[in-house]
Short mmCIF file of C-alpha atoms in Angstrom, two decimals:
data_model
loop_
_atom_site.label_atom_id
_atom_site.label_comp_id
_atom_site.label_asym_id
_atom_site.label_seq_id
_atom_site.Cartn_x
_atom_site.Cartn_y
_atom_site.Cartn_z
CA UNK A 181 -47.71 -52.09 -78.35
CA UNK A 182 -44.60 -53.83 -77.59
CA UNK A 183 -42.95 -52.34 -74.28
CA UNK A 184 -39.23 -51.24 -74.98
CA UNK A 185 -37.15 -53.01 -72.21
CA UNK A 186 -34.86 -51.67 -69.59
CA UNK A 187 -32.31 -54.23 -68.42
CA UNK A 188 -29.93 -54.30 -65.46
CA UNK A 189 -26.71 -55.71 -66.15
CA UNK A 190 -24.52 -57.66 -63.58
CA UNK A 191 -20.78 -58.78 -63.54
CA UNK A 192 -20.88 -62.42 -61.73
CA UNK A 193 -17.30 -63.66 -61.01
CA UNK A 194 -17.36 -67.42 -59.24
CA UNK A 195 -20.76 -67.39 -59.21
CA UNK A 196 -20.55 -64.13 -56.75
CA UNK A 197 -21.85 -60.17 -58.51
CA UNK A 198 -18.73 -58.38 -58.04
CA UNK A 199 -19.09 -54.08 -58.16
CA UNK A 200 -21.12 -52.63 -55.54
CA UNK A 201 -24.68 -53.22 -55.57
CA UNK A 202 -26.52 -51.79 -52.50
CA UNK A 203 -29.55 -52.82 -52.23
CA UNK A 204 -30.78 -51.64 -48.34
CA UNK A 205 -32.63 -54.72 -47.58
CA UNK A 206 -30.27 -57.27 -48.83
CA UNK A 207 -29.03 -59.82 -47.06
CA UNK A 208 -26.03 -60.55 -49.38
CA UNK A 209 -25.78 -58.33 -51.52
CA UNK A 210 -23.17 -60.82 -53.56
CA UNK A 211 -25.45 -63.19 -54.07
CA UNK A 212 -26.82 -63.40 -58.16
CA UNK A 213 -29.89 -65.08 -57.03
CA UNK A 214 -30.53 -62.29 -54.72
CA UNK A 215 -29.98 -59.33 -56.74
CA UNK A 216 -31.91 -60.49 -60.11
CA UNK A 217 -35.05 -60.95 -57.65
CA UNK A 218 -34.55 -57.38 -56.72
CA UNK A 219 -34.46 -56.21 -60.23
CA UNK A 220 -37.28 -58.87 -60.87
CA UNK A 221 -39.33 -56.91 -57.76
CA UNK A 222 -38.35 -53.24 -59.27
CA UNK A 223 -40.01 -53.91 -62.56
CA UNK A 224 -36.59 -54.97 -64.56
CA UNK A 225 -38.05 -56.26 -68.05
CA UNK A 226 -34.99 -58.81 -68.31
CA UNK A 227 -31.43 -59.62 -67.17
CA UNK A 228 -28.10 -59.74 -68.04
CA UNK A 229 -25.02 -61.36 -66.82
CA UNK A 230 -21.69 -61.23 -67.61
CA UNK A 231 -20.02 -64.12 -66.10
CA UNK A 232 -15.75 -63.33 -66.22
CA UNK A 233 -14.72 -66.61 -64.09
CA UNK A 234 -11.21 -67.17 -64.95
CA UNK A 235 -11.34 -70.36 -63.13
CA UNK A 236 -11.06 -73.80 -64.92
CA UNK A 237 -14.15 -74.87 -63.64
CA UNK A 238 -15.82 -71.91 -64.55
CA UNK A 239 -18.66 -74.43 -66.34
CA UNK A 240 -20.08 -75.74 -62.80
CA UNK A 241 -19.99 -72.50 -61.02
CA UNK A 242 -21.90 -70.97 -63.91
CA UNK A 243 -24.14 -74.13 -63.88
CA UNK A 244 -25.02 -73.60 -59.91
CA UNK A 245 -26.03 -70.25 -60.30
CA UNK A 246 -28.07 -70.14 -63.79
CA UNK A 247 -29.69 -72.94 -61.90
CA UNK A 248 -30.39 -71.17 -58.39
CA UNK A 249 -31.08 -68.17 -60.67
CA UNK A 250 -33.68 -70.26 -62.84
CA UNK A 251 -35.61 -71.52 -59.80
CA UNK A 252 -36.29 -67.93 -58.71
CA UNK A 253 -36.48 -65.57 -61.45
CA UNK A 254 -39.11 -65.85 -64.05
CA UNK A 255 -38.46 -63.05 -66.32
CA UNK A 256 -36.24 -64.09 -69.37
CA UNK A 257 -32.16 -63.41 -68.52
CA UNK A 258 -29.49 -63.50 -71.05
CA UNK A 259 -25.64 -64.82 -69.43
CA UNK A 260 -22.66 -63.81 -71.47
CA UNK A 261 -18.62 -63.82 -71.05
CA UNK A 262 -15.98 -65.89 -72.80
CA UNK A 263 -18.39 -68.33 -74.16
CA UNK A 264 -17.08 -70.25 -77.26
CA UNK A 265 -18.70 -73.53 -78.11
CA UNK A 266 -22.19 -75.23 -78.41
CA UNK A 267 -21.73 -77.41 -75.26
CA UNK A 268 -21.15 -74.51 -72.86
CA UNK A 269 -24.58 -72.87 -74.46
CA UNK A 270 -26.21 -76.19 -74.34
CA UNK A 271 -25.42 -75.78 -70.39
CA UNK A 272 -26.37 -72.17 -69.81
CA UNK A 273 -29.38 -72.80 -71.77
CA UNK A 274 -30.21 -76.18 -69.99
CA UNK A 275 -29.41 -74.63 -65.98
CA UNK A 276 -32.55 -72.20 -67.41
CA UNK A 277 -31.03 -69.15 -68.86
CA UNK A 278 -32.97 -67.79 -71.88
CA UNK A 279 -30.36 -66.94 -74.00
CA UNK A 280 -26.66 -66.43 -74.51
CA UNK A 281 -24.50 -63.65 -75.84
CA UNK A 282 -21.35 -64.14 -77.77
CA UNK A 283 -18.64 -61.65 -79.01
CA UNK A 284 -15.22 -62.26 -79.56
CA UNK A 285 -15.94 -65.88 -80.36
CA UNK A 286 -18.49 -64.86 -83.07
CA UNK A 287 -15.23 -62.37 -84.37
CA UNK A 288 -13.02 -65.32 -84.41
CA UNK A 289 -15.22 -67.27 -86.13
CA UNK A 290 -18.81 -66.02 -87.52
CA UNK A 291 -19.85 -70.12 -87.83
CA UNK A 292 -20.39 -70.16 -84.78
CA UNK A 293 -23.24 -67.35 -84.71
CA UNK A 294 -25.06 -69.57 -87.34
CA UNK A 295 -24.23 -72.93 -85.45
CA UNK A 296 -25.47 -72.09 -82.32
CA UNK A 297 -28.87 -70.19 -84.16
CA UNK A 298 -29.44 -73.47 -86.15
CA UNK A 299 -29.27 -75.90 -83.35
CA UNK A 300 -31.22 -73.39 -80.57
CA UNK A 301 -32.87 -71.02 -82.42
CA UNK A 302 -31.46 -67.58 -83.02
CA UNK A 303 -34.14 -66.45 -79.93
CA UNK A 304 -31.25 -67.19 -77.66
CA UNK A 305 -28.39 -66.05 -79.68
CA UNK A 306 -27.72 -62.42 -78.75
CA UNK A 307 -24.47 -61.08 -80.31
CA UNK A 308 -22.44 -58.59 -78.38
CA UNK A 309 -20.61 -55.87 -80.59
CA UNK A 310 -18.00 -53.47 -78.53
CA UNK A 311 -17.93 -50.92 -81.59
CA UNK A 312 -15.23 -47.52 -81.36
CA UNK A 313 -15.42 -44.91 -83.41
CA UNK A 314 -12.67 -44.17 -85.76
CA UNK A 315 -10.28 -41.61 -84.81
CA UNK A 316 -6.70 -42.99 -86.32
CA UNK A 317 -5.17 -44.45 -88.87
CA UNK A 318 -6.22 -48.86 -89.51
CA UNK A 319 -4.06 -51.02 -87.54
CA UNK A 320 -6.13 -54.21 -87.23
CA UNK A 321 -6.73 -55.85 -91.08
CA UNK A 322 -9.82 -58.44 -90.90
CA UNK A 323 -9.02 -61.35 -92.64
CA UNK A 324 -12.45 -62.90 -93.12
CA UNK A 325 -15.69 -62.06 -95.37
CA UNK A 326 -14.25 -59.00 -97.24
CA UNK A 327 -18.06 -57.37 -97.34
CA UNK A 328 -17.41 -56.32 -93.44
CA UNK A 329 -14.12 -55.31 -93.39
CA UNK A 330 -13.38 -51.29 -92.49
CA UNK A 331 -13.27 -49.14 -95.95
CA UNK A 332 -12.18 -45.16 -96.21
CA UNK A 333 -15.86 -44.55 -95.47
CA UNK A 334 -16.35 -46.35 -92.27
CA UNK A 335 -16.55 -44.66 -88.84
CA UNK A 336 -17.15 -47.24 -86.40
CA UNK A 337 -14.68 -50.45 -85.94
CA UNK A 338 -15.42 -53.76 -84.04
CA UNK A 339 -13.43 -54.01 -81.01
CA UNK A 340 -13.02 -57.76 -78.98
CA UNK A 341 -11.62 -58.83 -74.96
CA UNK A 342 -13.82 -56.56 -73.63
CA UNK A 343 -13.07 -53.44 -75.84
CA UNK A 344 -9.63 -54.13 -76.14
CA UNK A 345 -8.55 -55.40 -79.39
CA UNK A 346 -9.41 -53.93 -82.92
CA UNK A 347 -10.45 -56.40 -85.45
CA UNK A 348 -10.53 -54.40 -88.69
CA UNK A 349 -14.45 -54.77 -88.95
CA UNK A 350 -16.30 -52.09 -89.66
CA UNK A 351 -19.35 -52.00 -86.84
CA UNK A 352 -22.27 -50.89 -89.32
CA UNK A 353 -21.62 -54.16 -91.52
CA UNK A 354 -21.00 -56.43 -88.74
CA UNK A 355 -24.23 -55.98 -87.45
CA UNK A 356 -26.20 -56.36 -90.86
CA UNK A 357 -24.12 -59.60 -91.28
CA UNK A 358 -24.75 -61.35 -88.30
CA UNK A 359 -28.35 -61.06 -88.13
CA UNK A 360 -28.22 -62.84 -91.81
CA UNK A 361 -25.98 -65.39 -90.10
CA UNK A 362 -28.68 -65.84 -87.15
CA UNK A 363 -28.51 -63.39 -84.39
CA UNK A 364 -31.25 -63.23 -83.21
CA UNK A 365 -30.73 -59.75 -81.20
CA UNK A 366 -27.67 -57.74 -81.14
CA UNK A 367 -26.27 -56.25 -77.89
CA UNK A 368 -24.52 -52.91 -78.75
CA UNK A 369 -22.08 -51.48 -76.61
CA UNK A 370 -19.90 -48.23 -77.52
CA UNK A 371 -16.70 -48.28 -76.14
CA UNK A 372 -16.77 -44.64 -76.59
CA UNK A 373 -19.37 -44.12 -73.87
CA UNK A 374 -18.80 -46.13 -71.84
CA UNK A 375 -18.43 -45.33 -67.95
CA UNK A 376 -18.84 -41.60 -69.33
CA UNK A 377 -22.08 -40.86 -68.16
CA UNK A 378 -22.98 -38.65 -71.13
CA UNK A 379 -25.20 -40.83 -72.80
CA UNK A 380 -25.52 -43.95 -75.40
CA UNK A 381 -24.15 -43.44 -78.68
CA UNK A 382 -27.50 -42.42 -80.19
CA UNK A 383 -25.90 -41.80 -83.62
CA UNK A 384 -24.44 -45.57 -83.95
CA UNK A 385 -27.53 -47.18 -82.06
CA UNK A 386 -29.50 -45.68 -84.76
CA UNK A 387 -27.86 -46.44 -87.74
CA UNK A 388 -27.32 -49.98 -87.01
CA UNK A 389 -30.84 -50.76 -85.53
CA UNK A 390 -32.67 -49.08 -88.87
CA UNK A 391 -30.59 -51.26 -90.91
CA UNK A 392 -31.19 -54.90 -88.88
CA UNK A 393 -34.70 -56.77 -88.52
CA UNK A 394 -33.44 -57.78 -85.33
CA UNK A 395 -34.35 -56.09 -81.25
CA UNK A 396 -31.22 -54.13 -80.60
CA UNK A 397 -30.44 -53.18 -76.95
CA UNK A 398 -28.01 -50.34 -76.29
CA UNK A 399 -25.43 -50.15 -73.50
CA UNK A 400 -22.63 -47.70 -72.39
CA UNK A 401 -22.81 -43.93 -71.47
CA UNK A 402 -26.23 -43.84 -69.63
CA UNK A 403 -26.21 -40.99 -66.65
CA UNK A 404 -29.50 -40.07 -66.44
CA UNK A 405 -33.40 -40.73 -67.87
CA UNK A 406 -33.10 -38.38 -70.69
CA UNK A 407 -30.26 -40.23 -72.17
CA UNK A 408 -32.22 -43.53 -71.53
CA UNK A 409 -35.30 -41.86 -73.38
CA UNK A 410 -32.54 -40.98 -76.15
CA UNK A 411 -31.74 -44.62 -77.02
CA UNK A 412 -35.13 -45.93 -76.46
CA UNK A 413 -36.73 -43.79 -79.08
CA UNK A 414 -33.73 -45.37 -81.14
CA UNK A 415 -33.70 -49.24 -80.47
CA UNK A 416 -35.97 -51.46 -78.29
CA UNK A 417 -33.96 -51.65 -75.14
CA UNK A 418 -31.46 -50.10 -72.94
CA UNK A 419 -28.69 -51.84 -70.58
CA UNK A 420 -27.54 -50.34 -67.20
CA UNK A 421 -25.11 -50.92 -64.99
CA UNK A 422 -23.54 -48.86 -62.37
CA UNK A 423 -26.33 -46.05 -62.30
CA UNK A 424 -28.73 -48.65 -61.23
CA UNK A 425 -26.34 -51.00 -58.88
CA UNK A 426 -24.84 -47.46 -57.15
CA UNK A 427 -28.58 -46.52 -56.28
CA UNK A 428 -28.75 -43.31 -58.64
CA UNK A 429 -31.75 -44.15 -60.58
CA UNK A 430 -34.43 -46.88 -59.63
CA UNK A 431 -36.38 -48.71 -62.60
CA UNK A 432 -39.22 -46.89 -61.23
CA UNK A 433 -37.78 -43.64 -62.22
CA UNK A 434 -36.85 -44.43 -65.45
CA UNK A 435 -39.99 -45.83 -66.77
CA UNK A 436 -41.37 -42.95 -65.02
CA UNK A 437 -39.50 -41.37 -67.33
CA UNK A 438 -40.32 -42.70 -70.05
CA UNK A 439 -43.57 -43.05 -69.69
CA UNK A 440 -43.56 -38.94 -69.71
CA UNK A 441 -41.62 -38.76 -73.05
CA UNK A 442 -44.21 -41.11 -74.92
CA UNK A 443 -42.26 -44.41 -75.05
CA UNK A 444 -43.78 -47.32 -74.02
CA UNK A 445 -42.75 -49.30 -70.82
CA UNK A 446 -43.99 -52.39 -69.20
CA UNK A 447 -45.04 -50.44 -65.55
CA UNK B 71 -50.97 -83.79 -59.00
CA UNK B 72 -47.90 -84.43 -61.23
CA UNK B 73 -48.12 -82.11 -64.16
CA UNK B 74 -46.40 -84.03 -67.14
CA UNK B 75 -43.85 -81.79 -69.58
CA UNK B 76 -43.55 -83.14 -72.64
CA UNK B 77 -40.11 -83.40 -73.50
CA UNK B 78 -39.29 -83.31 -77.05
CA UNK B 79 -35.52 -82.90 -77.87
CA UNK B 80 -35.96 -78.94 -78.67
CA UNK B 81 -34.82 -76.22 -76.78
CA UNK B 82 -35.18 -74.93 -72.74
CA UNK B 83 -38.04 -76.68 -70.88
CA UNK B 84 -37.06 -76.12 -67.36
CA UNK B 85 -38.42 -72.98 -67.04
CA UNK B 86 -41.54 -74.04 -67.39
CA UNK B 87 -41.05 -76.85 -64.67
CA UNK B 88 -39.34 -74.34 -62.45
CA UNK B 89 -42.75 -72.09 -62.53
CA UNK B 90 -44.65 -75.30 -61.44
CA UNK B 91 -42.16 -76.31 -58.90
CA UNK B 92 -42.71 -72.46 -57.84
CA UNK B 93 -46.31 -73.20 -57.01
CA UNK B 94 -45.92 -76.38 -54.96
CA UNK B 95 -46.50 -78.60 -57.78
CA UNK B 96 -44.76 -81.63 -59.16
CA UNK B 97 -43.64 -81.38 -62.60
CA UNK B 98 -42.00 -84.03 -64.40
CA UNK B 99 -40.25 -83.60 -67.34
CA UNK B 100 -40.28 -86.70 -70.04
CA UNK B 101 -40.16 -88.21 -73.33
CA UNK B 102 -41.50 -91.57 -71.91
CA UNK B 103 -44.61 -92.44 -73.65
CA UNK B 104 -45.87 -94.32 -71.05
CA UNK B 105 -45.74 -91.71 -68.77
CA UNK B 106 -47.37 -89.15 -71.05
CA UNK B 107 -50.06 -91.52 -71.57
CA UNK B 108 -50.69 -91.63 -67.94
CA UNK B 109 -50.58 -88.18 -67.40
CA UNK B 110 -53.66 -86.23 -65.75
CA UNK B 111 -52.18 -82.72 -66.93
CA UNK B 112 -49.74 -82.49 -69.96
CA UNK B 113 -48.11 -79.58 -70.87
CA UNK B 114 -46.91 -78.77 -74.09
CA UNK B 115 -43.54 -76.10 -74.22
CA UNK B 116 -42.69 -74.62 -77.41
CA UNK B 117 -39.38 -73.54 -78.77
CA UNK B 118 -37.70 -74.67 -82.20
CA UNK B 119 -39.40 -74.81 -85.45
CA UNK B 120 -43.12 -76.05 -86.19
CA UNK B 121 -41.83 -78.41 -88.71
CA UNK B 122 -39.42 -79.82 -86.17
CA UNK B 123 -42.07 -79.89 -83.20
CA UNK B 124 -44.29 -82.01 -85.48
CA UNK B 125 -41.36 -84.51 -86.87
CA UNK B 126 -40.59 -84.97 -83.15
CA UNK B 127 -44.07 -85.44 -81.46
CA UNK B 128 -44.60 -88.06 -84.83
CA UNK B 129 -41.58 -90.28 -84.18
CA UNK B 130 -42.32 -90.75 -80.60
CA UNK B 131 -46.32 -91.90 -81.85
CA UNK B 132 -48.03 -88.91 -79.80
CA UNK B 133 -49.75 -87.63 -82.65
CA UNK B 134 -52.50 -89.86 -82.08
CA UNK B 135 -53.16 -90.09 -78.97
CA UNK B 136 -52.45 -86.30 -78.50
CA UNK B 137 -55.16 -85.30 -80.84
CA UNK B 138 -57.29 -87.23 -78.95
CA UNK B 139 -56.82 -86.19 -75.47
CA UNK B 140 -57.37 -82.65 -76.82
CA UNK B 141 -60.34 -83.74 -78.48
CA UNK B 142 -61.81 -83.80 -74.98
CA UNK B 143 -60.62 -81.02 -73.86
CA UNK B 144 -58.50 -82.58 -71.34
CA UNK B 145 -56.34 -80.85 -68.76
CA UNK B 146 -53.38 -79.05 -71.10
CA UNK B 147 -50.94 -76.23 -71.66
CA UNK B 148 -49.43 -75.20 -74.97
CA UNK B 149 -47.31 -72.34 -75.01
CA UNK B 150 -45.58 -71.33 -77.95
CA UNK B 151 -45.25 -73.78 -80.59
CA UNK B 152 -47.07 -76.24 -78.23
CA UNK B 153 -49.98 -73.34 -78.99
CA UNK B 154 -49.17 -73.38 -82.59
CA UNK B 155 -49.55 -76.68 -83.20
CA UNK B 156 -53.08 -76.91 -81.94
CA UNK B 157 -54.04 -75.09 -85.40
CA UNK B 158 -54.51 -76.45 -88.65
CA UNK B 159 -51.62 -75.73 -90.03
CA UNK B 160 -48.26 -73.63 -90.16
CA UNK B 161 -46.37 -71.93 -93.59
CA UNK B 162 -42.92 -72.11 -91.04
CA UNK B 163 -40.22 -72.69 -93.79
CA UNK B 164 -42.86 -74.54 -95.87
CA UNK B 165 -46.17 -75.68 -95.09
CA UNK B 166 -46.98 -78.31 -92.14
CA UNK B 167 -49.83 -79.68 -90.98
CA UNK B 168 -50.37 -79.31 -87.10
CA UNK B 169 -52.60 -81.21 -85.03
CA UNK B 170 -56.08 -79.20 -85.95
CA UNK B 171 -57.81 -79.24 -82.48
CA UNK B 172 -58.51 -75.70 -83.57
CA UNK B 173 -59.51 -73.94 -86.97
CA UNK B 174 -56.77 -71.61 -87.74
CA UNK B 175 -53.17 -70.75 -89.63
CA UNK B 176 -49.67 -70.36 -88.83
CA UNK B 177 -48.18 -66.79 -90.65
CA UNK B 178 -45.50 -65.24 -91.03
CA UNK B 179 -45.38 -61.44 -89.01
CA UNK B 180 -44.81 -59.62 -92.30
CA UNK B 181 -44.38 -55.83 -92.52
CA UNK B 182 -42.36 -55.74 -95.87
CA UNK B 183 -44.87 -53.95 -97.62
CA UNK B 184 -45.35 -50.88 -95.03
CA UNK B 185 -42.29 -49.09 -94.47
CA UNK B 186 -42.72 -46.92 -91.97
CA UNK B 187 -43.71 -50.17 -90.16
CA UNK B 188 -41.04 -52.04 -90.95
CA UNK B 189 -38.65 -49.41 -89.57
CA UNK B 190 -40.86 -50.05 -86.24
CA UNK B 191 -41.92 -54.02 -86.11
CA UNK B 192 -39.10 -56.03 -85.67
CA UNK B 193 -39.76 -59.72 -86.08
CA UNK B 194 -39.42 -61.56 -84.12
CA UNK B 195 -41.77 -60.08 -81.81
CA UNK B 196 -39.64 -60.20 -78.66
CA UNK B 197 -40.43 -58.21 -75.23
CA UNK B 198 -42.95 -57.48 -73.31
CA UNK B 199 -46.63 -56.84 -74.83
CA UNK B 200 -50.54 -56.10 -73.64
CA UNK B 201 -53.00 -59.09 -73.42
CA UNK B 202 -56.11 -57.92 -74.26
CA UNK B 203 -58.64 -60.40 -72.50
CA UNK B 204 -61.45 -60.82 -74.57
CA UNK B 205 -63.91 -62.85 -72.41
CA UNK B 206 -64.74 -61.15 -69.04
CA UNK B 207 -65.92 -64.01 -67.05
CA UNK B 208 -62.54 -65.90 -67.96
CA UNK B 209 -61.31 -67.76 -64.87
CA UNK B 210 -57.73 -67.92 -66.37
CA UNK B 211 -57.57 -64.43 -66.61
CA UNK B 212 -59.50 -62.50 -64.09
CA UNK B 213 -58.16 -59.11 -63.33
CA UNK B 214 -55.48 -59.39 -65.96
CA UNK B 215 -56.69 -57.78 -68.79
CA UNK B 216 -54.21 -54.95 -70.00
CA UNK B 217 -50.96 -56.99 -68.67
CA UNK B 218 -47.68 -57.30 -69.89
CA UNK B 219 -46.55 -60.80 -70.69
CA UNK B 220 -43.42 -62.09 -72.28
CA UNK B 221 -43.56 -63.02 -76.16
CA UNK B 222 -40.57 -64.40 -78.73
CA UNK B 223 -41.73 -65.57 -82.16
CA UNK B 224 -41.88 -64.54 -85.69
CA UNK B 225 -45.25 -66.60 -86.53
CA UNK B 226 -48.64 -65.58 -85.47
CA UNK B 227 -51.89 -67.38 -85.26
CA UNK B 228 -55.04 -66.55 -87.55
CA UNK B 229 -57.98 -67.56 -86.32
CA UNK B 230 -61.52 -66.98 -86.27
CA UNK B 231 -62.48 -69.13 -84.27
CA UNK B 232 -64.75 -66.33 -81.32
CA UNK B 233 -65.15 -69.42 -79.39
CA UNK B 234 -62.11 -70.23 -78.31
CA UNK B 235 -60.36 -67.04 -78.22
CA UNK B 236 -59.39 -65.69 -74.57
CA UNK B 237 -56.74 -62.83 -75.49
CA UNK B 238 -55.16 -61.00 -78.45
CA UNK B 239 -52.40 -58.63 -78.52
CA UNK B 240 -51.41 -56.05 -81.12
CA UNK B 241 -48.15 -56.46 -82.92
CA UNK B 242 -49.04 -54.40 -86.23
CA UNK B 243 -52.11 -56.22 -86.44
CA UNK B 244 -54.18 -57.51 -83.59
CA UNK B 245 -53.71 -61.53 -83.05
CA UNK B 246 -54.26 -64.24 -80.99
CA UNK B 247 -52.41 -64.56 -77.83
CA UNK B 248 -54.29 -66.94 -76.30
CA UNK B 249 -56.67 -69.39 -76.66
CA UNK B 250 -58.73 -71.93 -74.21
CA UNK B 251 -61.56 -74.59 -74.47
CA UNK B 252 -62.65 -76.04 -71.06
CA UNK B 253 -59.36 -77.89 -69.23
CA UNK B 254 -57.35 -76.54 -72.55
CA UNK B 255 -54.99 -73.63 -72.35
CA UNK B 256 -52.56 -72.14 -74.91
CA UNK B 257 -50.32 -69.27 -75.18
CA UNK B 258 -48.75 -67.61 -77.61
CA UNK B 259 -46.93 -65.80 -74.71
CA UNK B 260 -44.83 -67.61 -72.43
CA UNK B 261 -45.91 -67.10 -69.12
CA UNK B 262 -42.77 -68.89 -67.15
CA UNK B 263 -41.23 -65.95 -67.99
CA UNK B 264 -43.71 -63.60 -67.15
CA UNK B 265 -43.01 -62.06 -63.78
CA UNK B 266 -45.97 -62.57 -61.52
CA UNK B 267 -48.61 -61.76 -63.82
CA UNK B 268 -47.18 -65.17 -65.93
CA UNK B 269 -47.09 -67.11 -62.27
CA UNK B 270 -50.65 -66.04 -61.77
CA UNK B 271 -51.89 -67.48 -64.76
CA UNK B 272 -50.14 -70.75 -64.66
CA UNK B 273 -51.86 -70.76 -60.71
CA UNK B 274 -55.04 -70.56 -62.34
CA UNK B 275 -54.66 -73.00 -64.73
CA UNK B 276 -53.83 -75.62 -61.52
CA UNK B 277 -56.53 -74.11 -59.93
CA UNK B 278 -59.34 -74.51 -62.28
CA UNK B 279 -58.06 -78.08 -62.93
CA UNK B 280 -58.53 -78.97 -59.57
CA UNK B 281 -62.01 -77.20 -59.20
CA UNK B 282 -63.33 -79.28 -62.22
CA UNK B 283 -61.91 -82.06 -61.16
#
């Protein structure tokens, strides 16, 4: 049977992990190198950064450490953040990462999902989707393919810039359309639960991964092993963060977990 | 020993040569025929399209001399689509011919007619899955059967070919993960990416090439 994944998730900003990760034994505990070995030694099934450089040479700092990371690390790691054209996935993908993850540039323009999947495979095209549920009245009006845009029966919307910005898209859609444009797994992130600690959005998860062909990991709202168990018996993986940089719950303990409650895990 | 990637134009090969680098060894990554033609161990990395692989490994004349050298069973890795190209041939948006060391087809993972399946097995199969090692006295393998190791594809290998067969995995059906003749091994799997367990195996793969000689 195929193992359902749990997978760490790290901020890098020039080329340093920024929010406290303490391992005991680290050296330097900033270091991206460092701290995916750790995860690689605890029995993390894959990796994800999100790289938010602001600086202009954001492309050579990323280079260094996907490269450093590369030589080290051999379990498959996806590097995401701001990326918006071919060349910069042709260098994360080159320095040794696996695969990318888009989101607001696959908003602003869904070409590029099917661009990128035609010239590197959709393997290493993961789509991001920051979805919110639906609370007020529309503000944002999509202007692109009408078949995604929010109707009177939608409940989630497609939020960009990090959860920011509503785009008028209604989440359930989006997800069906992008694995037809070549996603070729779909990173789902509810800016509802986010940093709430009262677990994924198991409802959302749900719909959207019964209606896609495509491995759908979930992120945001994970506080303990129950709620991890939640999403897994949902969709095939499950992204942490803080519970797992902060030292509340070890990899061990989760597939533990997991293990209890019937759901497969590489151990 | 200088381990020789084949570079072909598709996709992520320095994983692979970062494993080997890993483990002391000197790996080379090319597309210069002369060099491949020298080689003592090639390797074979596989991401893309079969059609694609083929077109590629065609235009730069390998074909030939490819088929040949694994005619003899001559130190070599495939992984991926450098394992599916060993077969006869491939139905990958069409139908290909591969290289035919090996009796067997490329197929589609197709779950469309079970539904409660389909609901489960996503395709591509991507994760982590079991090797099940068929042979016990496999040197490539010792110790490893049960393992988790690292797959992404949507095509699948049919063989029946009991001689050649060293693992299978289940993914709806069982399949063949992995398969080895002699100096010749290739995975479906990719074991650069791994963990240890995928380390190991590429060790013994070195290893038993330098024990045979």
């Amino acid at each position: 049977m195929l193992a359902k994944r749990i997978i760490p998730c790290l901020d890098v900003t020039e080329g340093r992990v920024v929010k406290g990760v303490n391992f005991v034994d680290l050296r330097d505990a900033g270091d991206p190198v460092e701290l995916a070995k750790k995860y690689d030694e605890q029995g993390a099934d894959e990796l994800v950064f999100l790289d938010i450089t602001a600086s202009s040479d954001k492309r050579y700092i990323l280079r260094d450490w996907v490269e450093r990371t590369a030589a080290q690390v051999f379990i498959p790691f996806t590097v995401g953040g701001g990326i918006k054209d071919v060349e910069t996935i042709r260098d994360i993908l080159n320095a040794g990462a696996d695969k990318v993850s888009i989101n607001t540039a696959a908003v602003k323009n869904p070409e590029f999902i099917s661009n990128s999947s035609r010239i590197f495979g959709s393997q290493c095209i993961v789509v991001a989707i920051d979805a919110r549920s639906i609370v007020q009245e529309q503000v944002a009006v999509w202007d692109g393919d009408p078949s995604v845009a929010l109707t009177a029966e939608s409940r989630w919307e497609v939020y960009t810039h990090g959860g920011r910005y509503p785009t008028g898209i209604d989440a359930v859609k989006w997800a069906g359309y992008i694995e037809e444009l070549g996603a070729g797994e779909i990173l789902l992130t509810s800016m509802d639960h986010d940093g709430t600690k009262a677990g994924y959005a198991v409802e959302l998860t749900k719909i959207i991964s019964d209606n896609v062909n495509i491995p759908v990991i979930a992120s945001g709202g994970a506080g303990n092993c129950d709620h991890i168990v939640e999403a897994l018996q949902v969709c095939e993986a499950a992204l942490l963060a803080s519970l797992l940089h902060y030292g509340e719950l070890t990899i061990q303990q989760i597939k533990e977990s997991c293990k209890c409650s019937g759901i497969e895990v590489r151990y | 020993m200088e381990i020789i990637i084949i570079d072909y134009g598709v996709g992520n090969v320095r994983s692979v040569q970062k494993a080997f680098e890993f483990l002391g060894c000197e790996a080379v990554i090319t597309d210069n025929i002369y060099k491949i033609k020298e080689a003592s161990v090639l390797v074979v990395p596989g991401q893309g399209a079969f059609a694609g692989v083929m077109r590629n490994l065609t235009n730069m004349g390998l074909v030939p001399y490819l088929k040949e050298y694994l005619a003899k069973k001559r130190p070599f890795l495939g992984i991926c689509l450098g394992f599916q190209i060993l077969f006869e041939k491939s139905f990958e948006n069409g139908v290909y011919d591969g290289l035919g060391v090996f009796p067997g087809e490329v197929k589609l993972f197709d779950f469309s007619d079970d539904v409660e399946q389909k609901k489960k097995l996503k395709v591509p199969h991507m994760g982590w899955n079991k090797i099940n090692v068929v042979n016990d006295s496999n040197d490539f393998y010792k110790g490893l059967d049960g393992s988790y190791v690292y797959f992404v594809h949507s095509y699948y290998v049919d063989s029946f070919d009991k001689n050649i067969i060293s693992t299978t995995t289940q993914y709806g059906h069982s399949y063949v993960s992995s398969v080895q003749s002699k100096n010749l091994l290739a995975t479906q799997f990719h074991p650069e990416k791994s963990g240890l367990i995928g380390i190991k195996i590429l060790d013994n793969f070195i290893k038993s090439i330098t024990w045979q000689g």
